[in-house]
């Protein structure tokens, strides 16, 4: 599970007295900065709250767990099933093809992309041409 939101926003409360003679003790909204009451996460519409990476055989229990968890969050939550491989940016077919030719290498939760172009490949090609092997 990857939790995508963290509560960094501090909410504050300006406590007001509600007894007789309270008007002499407080200043209303003047200097109403308030004391810290708690922290919250600021969420935009459509922003993912959490992500889960699992094998295909565990797909149904994970969906059920997320369905139960979404009632703990305010608002209407959706469960979205991605076509990507794990937490990578590659589709399933694209991932399997690139793994077989060695273009990407698994690296923990994500992968390392190894492009075929770049200064090192160009240098090796030049060296092979100079040696008469290419």
PDB file of N, CA and C in Angstrom, residues 14-18:
ATOM      1  N   UNK A  14     -10.164  29.383  17.192  1.00  0.00           N
ATOM      2  CA  UNK A  14     -10.188  30.603  18.001  1.00  0.00           C
ATOM      3  C   UNK A  14     -11.313  30.441  19.014  1.00  0.00           C
ATOM      4  N   UNK A  15     -10.977  29.958  20.199  1.00  0.00           N
ATOM      5  CA  UNK A  15     -11.999  29.697  21.214  1.00  0.00           C
ATOM      6  C   UNK A  15     -12.590  31.015  21.715  1.00  0.00           C
ATOM      7  N   UNK A  16     -13.905  31.027  21.838  1.00  0.00           N
ATOM      8  CA  UNK A  16     -14.615  32.215  22.314  1.00  0.00           C
ATOM      9  C   UNK A  16     -15.300  31.866  23.636  1.00  0.00           C
ATOM     10  N   UNK A  17     -15.264  32.794  24.576  1.00  0.00           N
ATOM     11  CA  UNK A  17     -15.948  32.590  25.849  1.00  0.00           C
ATOM     12  C   UNK A  17     -17.428  32.913  25.675  1.00  0.00           C
ATOM     13  N   UNK A  18     -18.277  32.180  26.392  1.00  0.00           N
ATOM     14  CA  UNK A  18     -19.720  32.419  26.250  1.00  0.00           C
ATOM     15  C   UNK A  18     -20.382  32.567  27.621  1.00  0.00           C
TER      16      UNK A  18
END
